[in-house]
Short mmCIF file of C-alpha atoms in Angstrom, two decimals:
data_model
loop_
_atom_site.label_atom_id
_atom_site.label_comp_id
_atom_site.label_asym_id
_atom_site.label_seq_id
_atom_site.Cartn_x
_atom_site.Cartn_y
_atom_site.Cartn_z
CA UNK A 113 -32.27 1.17 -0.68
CA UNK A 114 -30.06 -1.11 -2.46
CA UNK A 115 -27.64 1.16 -3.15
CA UNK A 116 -27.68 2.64 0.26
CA UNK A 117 -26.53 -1.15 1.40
CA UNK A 118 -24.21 -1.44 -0.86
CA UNK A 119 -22.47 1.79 -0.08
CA UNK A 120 -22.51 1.08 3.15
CA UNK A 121 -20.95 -2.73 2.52
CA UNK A 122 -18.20 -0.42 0.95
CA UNK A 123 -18.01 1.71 3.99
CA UNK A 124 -17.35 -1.11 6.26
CA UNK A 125 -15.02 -3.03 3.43
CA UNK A 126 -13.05 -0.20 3.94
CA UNK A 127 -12.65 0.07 7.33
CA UNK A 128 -12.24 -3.59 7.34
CA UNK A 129 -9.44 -3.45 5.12
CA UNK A 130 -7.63 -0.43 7.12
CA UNK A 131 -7.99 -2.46 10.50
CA UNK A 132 -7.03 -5.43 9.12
CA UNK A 133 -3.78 -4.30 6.97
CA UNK A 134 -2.98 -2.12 10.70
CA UNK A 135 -3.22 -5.34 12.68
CA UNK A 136 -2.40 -8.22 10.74
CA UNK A 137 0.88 -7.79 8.32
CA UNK A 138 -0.80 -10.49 5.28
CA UNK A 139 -4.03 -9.20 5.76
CA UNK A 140 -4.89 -8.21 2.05
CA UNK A 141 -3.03 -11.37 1.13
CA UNK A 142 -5.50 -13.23 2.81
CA UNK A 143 -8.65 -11.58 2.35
CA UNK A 144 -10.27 -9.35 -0.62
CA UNK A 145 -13.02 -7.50 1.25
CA UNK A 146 -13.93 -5.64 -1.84
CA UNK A 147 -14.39 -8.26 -3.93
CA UNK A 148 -16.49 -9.85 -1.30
CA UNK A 149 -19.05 -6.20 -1.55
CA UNK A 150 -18.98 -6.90 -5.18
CA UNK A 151 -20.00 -10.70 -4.88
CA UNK A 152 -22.60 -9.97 -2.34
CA UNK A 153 -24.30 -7.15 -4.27
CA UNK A 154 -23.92 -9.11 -7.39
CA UNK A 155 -25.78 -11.96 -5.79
CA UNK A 156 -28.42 -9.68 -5.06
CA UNK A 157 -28.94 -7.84 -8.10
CA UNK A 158 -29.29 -7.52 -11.76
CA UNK A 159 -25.86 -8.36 -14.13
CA UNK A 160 -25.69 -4.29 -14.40
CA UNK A 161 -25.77 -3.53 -11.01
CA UNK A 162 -23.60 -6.54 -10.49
CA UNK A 163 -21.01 -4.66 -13.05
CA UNK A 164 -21.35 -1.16 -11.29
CA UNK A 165 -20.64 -2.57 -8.39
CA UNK A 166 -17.88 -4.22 -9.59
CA UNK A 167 -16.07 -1.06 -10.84
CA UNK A 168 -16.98 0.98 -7.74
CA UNK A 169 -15.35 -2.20 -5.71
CA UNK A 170 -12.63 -2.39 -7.81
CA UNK A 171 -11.82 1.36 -7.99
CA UNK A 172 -11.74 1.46 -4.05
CA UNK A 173 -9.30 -1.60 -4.37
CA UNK A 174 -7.26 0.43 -6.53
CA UNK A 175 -6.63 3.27 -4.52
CA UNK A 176 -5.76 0.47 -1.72
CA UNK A 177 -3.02 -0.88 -3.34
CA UNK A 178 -0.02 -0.02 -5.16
CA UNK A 179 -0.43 -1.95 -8.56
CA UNK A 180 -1.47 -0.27 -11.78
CA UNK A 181 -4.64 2.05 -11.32
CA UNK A 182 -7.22 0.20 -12.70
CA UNK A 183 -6.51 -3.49 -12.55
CA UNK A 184 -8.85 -4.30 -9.15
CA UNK A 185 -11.71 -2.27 -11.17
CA UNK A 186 -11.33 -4.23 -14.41
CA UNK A 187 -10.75 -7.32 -12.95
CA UNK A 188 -14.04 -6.86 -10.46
CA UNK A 189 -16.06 -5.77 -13.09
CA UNK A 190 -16.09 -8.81 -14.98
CA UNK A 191 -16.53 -11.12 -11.68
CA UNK A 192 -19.24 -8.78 -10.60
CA UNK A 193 -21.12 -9.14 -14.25
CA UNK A 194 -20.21 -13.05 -14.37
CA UNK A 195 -21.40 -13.79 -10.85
CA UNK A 196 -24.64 -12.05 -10.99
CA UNK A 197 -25.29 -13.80 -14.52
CA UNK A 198 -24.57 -16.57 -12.26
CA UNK A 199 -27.07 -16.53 -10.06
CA UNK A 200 -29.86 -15.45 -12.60
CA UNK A 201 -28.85 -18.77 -14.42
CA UNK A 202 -28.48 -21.13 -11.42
CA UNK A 203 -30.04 -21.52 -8.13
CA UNK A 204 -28.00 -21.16 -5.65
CA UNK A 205 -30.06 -21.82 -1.95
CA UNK A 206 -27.39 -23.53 -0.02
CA UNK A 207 -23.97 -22.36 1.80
CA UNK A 208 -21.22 -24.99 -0.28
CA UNK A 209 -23.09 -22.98 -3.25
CA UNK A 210 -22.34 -19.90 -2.42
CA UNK A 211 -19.42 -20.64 -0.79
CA UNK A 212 -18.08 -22.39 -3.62
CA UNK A 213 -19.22 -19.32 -5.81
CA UNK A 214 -17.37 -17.05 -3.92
CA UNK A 215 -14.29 -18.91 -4.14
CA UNK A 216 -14.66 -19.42 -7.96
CA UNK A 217 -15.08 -15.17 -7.49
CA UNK A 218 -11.91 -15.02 -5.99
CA UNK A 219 -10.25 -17.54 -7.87
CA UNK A 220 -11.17 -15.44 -11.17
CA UNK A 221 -10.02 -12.23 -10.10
CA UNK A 222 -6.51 -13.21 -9.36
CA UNK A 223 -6.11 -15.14 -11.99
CA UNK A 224 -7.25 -12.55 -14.41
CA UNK A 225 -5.30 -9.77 -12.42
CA UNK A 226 -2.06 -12.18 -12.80
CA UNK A 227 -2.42 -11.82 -15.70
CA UNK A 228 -3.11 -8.42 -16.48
CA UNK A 229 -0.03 -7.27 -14.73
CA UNK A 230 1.89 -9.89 -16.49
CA UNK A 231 0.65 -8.70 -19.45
CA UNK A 232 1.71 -5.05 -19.02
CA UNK A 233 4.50 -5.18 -16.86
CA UNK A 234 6.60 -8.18 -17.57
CA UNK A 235 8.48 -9.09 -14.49
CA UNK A 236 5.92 -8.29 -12.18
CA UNK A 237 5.32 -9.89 -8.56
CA UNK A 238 3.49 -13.21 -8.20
CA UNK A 239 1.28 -13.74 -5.36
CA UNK A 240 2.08 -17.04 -3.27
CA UNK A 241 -0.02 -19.94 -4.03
CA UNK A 242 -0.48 -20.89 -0.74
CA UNK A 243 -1.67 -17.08 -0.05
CA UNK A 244 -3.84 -17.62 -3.00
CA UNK A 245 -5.50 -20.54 -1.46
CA UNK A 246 -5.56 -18.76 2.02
CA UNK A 247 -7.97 -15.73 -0.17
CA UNK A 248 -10.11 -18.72 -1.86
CA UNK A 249 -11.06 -20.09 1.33
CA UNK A 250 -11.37 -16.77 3.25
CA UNK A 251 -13.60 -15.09 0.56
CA UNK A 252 -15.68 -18.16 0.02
CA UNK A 253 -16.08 -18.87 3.83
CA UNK A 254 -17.22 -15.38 4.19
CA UNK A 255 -19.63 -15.81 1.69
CA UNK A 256 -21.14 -18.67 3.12
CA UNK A 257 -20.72 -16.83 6.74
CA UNK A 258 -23.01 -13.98 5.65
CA UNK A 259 -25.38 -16.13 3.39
CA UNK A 260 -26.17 -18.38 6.71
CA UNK A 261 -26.30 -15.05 8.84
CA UNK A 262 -28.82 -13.38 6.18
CA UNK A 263 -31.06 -16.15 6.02
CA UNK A 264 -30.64 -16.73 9.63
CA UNK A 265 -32.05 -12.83 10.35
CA UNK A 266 -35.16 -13.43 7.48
CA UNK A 267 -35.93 -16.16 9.41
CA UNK A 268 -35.95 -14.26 12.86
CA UNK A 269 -37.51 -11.26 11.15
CA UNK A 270 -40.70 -13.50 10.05
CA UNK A 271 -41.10 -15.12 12.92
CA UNK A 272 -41.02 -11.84 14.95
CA UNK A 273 -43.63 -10.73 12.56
CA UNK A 274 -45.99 -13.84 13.08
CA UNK A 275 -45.74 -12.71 16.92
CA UNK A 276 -46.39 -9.33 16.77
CA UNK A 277 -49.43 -10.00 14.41
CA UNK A 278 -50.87 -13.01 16.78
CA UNK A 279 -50.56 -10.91 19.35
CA UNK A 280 -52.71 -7.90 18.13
CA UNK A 281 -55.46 -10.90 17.10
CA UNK B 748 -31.74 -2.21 -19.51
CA UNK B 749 -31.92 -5.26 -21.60
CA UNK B 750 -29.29 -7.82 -21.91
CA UNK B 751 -27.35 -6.83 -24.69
CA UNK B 752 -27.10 -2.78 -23.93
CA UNK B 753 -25.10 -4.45 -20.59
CA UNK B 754 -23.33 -6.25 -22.56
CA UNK B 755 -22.31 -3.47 -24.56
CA UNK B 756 -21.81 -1.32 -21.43
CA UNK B 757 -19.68 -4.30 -20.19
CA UNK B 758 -17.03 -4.14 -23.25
CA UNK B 759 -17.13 -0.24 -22.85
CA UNK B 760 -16.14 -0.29 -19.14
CA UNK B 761 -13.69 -2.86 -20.07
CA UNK B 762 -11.89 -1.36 -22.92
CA UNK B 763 -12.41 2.00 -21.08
CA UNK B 764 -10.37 0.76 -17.93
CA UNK B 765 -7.34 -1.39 -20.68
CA UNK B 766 -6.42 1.94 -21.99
CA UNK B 767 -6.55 3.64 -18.27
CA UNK B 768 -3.99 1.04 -17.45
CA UNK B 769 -1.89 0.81 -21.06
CA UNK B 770 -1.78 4.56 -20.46
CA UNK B 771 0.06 4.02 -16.90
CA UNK B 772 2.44 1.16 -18.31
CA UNK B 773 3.32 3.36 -21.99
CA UNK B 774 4.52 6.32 -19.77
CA UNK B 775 8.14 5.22 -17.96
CA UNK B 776 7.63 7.14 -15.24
CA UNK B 777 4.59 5.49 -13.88
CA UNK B 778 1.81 8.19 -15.11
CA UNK B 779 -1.52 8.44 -13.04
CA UNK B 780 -4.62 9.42 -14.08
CA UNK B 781 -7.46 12.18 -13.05
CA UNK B 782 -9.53 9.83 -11.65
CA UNK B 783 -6.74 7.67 -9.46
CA UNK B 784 -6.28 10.99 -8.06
CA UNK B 785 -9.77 12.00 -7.14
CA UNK B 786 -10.41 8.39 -5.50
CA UNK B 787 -7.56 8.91 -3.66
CA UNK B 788 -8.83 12.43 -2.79
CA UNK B 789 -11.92 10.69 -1.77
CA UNK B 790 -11.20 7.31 -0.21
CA UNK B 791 -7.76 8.42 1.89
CA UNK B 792 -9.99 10.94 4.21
CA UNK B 793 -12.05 8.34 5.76
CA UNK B 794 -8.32 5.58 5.64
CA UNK B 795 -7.63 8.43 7.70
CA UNK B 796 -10.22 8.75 10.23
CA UNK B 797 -9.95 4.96 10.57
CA UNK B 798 -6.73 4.69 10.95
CA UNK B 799 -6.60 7.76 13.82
CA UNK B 800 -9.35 6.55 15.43
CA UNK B 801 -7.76 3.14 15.61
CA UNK B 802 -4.50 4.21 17.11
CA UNK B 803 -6.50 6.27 19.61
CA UNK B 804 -8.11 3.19 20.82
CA UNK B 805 -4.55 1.59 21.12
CA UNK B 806 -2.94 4.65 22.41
CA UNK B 807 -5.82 4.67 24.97
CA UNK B 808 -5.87 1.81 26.37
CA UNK B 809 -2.08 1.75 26.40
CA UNK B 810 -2.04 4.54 28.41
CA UNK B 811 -4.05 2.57 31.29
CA UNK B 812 -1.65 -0.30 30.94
CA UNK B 813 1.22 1.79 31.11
CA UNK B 814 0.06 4.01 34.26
CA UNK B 815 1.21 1.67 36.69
CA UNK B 816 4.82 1.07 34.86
CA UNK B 817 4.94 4.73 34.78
CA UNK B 818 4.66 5.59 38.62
CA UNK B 819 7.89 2.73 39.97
CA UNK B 820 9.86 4.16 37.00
CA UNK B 821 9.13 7.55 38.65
CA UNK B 822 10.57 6.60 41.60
CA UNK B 823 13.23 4.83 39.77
CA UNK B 824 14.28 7.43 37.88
CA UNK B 825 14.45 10.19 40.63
CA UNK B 826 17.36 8.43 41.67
CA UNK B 827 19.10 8.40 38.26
CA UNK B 828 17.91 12.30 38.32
CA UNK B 829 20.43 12.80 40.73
CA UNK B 830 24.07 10.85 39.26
CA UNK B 831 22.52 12.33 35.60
CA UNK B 832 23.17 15.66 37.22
CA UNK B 833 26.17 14.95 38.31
CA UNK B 834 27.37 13.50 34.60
CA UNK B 835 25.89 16.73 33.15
CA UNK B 836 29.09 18.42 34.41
CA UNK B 837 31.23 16.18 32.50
CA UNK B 838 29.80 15.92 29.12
CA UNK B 839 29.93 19.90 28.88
CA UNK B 840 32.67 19.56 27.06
CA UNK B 841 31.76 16.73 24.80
CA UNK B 842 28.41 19.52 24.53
CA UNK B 843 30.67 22.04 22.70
CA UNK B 844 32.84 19.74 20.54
CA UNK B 845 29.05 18.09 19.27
CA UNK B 846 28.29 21.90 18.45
CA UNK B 847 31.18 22.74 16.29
CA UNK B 848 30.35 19.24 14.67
CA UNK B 849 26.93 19.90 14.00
CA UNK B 850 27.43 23.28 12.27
CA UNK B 851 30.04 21.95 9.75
CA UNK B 852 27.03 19.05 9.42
CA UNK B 853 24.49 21.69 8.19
CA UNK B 854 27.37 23.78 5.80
CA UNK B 855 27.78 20.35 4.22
CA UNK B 856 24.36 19.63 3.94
CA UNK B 857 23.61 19.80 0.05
CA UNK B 858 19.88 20.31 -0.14
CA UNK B 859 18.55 24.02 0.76
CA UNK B 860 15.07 22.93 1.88
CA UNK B 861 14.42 21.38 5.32
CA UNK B 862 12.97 18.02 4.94
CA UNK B 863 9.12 17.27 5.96
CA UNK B 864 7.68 15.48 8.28
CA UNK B 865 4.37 13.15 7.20
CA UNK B 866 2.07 10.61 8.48
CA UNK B 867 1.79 7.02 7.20
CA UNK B 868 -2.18 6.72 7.12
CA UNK B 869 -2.02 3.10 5.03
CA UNK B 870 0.86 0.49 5.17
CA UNK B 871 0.32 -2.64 3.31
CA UNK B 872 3.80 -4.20 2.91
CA UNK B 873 2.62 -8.23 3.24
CA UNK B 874 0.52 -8.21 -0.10
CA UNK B 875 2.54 -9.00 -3.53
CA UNK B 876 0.97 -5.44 -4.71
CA UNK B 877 2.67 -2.94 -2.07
CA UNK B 878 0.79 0.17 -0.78
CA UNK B 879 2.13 3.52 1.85
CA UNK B 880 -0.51 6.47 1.45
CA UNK B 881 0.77 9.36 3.23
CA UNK B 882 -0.96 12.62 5.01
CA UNK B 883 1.03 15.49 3.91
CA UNK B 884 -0.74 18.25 5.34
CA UNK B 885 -1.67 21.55 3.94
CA UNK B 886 1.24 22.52 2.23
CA UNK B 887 0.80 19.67 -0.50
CA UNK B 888 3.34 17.14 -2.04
CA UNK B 889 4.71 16.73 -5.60
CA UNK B 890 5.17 13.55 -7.50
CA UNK B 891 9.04 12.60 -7.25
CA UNK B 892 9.51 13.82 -3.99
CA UNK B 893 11.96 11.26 -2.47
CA UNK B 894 10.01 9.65 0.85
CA UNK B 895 13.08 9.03 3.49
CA UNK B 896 13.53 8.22 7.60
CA UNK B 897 16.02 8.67 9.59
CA UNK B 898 17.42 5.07 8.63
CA UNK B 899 17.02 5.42 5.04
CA UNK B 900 15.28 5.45 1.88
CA UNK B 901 11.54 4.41 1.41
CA UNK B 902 10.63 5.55 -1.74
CA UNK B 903 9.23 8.00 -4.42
CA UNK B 904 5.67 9.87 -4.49
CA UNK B 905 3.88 8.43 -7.84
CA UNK B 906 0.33 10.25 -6.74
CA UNK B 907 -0.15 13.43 -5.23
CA UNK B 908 -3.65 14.19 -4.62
CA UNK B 909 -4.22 17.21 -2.25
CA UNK B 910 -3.11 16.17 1.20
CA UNK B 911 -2.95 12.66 0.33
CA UNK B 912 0.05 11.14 -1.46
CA UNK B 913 1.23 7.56 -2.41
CA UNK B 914 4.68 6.21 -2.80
CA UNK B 915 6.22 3.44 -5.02
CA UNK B 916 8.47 1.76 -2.26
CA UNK B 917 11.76 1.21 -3.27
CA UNK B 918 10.90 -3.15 -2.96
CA UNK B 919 9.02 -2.44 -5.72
CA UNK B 920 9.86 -4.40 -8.79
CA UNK B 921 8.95 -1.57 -11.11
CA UNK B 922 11.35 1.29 -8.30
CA UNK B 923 14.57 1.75 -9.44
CA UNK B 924 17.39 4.13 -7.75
CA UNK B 925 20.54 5.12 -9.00
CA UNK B 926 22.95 3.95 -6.16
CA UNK B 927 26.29 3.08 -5.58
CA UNK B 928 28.29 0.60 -3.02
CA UNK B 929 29.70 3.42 -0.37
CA UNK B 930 32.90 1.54 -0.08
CA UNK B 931 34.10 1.79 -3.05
CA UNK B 932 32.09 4.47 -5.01
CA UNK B 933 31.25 2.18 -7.88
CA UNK B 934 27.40 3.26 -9.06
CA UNK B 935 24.98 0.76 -10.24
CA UNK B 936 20.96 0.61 -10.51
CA UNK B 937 19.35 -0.84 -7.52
CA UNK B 938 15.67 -2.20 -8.41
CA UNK B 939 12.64 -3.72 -6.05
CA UNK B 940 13.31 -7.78 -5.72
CA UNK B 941 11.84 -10.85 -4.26
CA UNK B 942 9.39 -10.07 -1.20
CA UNK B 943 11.38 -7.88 1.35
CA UNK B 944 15.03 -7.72 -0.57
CA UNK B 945 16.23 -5.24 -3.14
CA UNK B 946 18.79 -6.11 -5.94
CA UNK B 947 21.63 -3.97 -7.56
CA UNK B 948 22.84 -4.47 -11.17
CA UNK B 949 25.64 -2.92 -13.82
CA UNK B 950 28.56 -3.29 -10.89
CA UNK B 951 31.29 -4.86 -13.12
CA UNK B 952 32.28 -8.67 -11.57
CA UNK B 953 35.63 -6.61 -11.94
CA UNK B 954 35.19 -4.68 -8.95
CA UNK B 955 35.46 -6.20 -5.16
CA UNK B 956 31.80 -6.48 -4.14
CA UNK B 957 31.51 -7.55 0.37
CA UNK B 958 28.69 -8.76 2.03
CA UNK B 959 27.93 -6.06 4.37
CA UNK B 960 28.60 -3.32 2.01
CA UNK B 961 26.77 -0.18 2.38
CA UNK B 962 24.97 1.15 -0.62
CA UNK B 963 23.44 4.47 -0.72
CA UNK B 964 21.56 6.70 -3.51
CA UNK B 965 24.45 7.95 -6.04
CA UNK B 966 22.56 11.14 -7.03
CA UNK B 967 22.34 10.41 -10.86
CA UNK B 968 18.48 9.61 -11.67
CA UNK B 969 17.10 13.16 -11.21
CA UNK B 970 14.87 11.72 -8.02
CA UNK B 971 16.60 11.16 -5.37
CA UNK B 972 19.48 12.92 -3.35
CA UNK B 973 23.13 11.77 -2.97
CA UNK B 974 24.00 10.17 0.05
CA UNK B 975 20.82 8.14 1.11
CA UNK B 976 21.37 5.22 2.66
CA UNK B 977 19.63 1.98 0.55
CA UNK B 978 20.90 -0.56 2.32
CA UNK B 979 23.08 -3.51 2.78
CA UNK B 980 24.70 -6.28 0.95
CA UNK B 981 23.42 -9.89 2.08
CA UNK B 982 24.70 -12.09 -0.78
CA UNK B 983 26.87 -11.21 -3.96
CA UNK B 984 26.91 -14.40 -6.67
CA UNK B 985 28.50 -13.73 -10.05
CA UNK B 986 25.56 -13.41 -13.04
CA UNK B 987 25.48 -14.37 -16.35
CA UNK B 988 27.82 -12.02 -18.32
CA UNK B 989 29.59 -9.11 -16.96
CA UNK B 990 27.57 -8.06 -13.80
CA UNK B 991 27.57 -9.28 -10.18
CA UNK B 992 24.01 -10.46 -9.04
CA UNK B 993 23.56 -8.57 -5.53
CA UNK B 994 21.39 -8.72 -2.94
CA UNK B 995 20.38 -5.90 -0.80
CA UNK B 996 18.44 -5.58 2.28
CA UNK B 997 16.76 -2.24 2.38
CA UNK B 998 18.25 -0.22 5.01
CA UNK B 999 14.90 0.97 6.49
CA UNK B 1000 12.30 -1.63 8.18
CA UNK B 1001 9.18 -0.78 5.48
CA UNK B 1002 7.33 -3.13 7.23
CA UNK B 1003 7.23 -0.73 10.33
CA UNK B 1004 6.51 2.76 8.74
CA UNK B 1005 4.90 5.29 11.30
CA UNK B 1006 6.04 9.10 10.13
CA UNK B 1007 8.74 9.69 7.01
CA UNK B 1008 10.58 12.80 6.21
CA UNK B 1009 9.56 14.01 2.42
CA UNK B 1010 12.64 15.81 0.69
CA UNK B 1011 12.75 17.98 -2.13
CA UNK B 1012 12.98 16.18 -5.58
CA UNK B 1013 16.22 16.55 -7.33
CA UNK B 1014 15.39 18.48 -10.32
CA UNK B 1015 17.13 17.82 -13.98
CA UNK B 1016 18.48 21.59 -15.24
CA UNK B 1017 16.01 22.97 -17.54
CA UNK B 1018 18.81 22.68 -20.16
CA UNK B 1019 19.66 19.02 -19.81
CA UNK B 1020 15.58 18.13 -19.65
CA UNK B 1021 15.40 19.73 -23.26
CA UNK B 1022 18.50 17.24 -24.18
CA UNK B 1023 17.05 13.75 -22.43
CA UNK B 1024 13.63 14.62 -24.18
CA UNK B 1025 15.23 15.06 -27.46
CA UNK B 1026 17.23 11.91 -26.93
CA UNK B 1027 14.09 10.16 -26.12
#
């Protein structure tokens, strides 16, 4: 079951991505929607499905872009594996937490994949801060968008439960 | 799985993915791997579908917009029917001059294969990290084929996976074309610059560099075809030693990519491959 959601989270990440990059010109400037599958299933899981998912994330990211194959699937492997160790360790129950975890996701990954094509190509293209900032936001304000709408849906869920069961008593 | 066999697993995937990528940036010529190829085989299928189904929508509901445009130019254009036809009997002659034209056009024409038409299925030119996936079709692509349109040049094919292909753009900072300024003949390298613009070094601060300067591909890196158009000088400054520092703008809009022509690599001679190797 998880992994059925999390495929599909990948499913619609990609279609996301495809829209977006056909409608808006910065649209993968200002939005990771892999990296917000990886946080998401990380959040839910274990720190090795939080890895896997990472990889798979990052490997779809890959193909997506034009960068060095690889460097989206290294990169979201460790935030995948560092945000689900995360959550283990902390308790996270409110939306500035998990906004603010997603944004420390983001911030991570683009730091460490600055630095990885740094690293092995010299010379390479910098994002723009203020793009940078734009992705922060964006991927931590999603986060918080679909923590409130999860909880939001238990919440519903339960309560359409109590119903059903009071009105069979 | 207990802690540390993930963490091991961890490092493994890690070091595993370093050498995928130090395996990439050791080759020159931008190397890709098995598996970037089978993702791509996988993933570009359903970029695809998304992106056709997507431009049905838009091409659908375009269609209902435009139905109403489309029946008072009918009318309009009935009447422009009528003085066309009565042009038509004057440009015959222009007709037969264009012919003559167009078959000394095709003896000149250097290349022996007709180029081919594919379809631009992703086009992400905003991000720092620049991506164009291409549909190919059934007949398949090979990696170096130059990517053109009618404006220009676009790029090389660095993955060819099936149907699918992508192409290093030449904005890339790691794409670099052997070119030369069309005015005056004098070659240089031109390489993938900040954002949108392109830059051209080794032309002498000796020689007479315009703004507005043509430059087109020069024919001498074994990719790409002579005659290509790059584009067009926007700023010349003198640089640090010997060279000009030039500014292109590409000569195509890469931001606005629908269908490109692909056309045959330009192959080094057997004979001088077995020389660059051995001088490598």
């Amino acid at each position: 079951m998880r992994a059925a959601k999390f495929l599909a989270g990948l499913l619609a990440a990609t279609i996301v991505h495809v829209l977006g990059v056909r409608m808006v010109q910065d649209f993968s400037s200002a939005i990771d929607v892999f990296l917000v599958v990886a946080l998401f299933n990380a959040r839910g899981g274990s720190p090795f499905a939080g890895l896997l998912g990472g990889l798979v994330t990052g490997w779809c990211a890959d193909v997506m872009t034009g960068g060095l194959y690889g460097a989206y699937g290294f990169c979201n492997t460790l935030v995948g594996y560092g945000a689900a160790v995360a959550v283990q360790r902390l308790v996270i129950e409110k939306a500035g937490g998990v906004f603010l975890l997603f944004s420390l996701g983001a911030a991570v990954q683009q730091l460490l994949l600055l630095s990885l094509s740094r690293l092995l190509r010299p010379g390479a293209p910098a994002p723009e801060l203020t793009g940078l900032m734009v992705m922060f936001t964006t991927v931590g304000l999603t986060g918080a968008l679909g923590f409130l709408l999860r909880a939001r849906l238990v919440r519903w869920r339960a309560a359409w439960r109590r119903n059903q069961s009071a009105t069979l008593r | 799985m207990t802690e540390k066999r993930i963490r091991w697993l961890l490092v493994g995937v890690l070091v595993g993915q370093l050498m995928l990528l130090s395996a990439q940036v050791r080759s020159e010529d931008r190397n890709y791997s098995v598996l970037e190829a089978s993702m791509l085989r996988l993933v570009a299928p359903l970029v695809r579908a998304v992106d056709g189904s997507a431009a049905a929508v838009s091409s659908l509901r375009g269609r209902f917009e435009t139905r109403k445009a489309l029946r008072e130019d009918n009318e309009k254009l009935r009447g422009e029917l009528e003085a066309m036809r009565r042009d038509r009997v004057e440009t015959f002659g222009l007709e037969q001059k264009l012919e003559l034209l167009s078959k000394a056009a095709s003896y000149a024409q250097s290349s022996g294969s007709p180029p081919r038409v594919a379809d631009v299925v992703l086009l992400d030119y905003g991000s720092w990290q620049q991506t164009l996936m291409l549909y190919v079709g059934d007949q398949g692509v090979e990696r170096q084929q130059p990517v053109v349109t009618d404006a220009g040049l676009v790029g090389r094919v660095v993955v060819a996976a099936g149907r699918y292909a992508k192409v290093q753009m030449i904005t890339d900072r790691s794409a670099s074309v052997g070119a030369m300024i069309e005015r005056t003949r004098r070659q240089g390298i031109v390489r993938g610059g900040e954002r949108s613009f392109l830059g051209m070094d080794f032309v002498p601060l000796q020689e007479v560099v315009k703004v507005g300067d043509r430059v087109l591909t020069a024919g001498i890196d074994g990719v790409y075809p002579r005659g290509i158009p790059v584009g067009t000088v926007v700023s010349v400054r003198p640089g640090g030693e010997l060279f000009h520092r030039i500014s292109l703008v590409p000569a195509v809009d890469l931001g606005r990519l629908d269908q490109v022509f692909l056309l045959q690599a330009e192959r080094v001679p057997p004979d001088l491959q077995t020389i660059d190797d051995a001088s490598r």
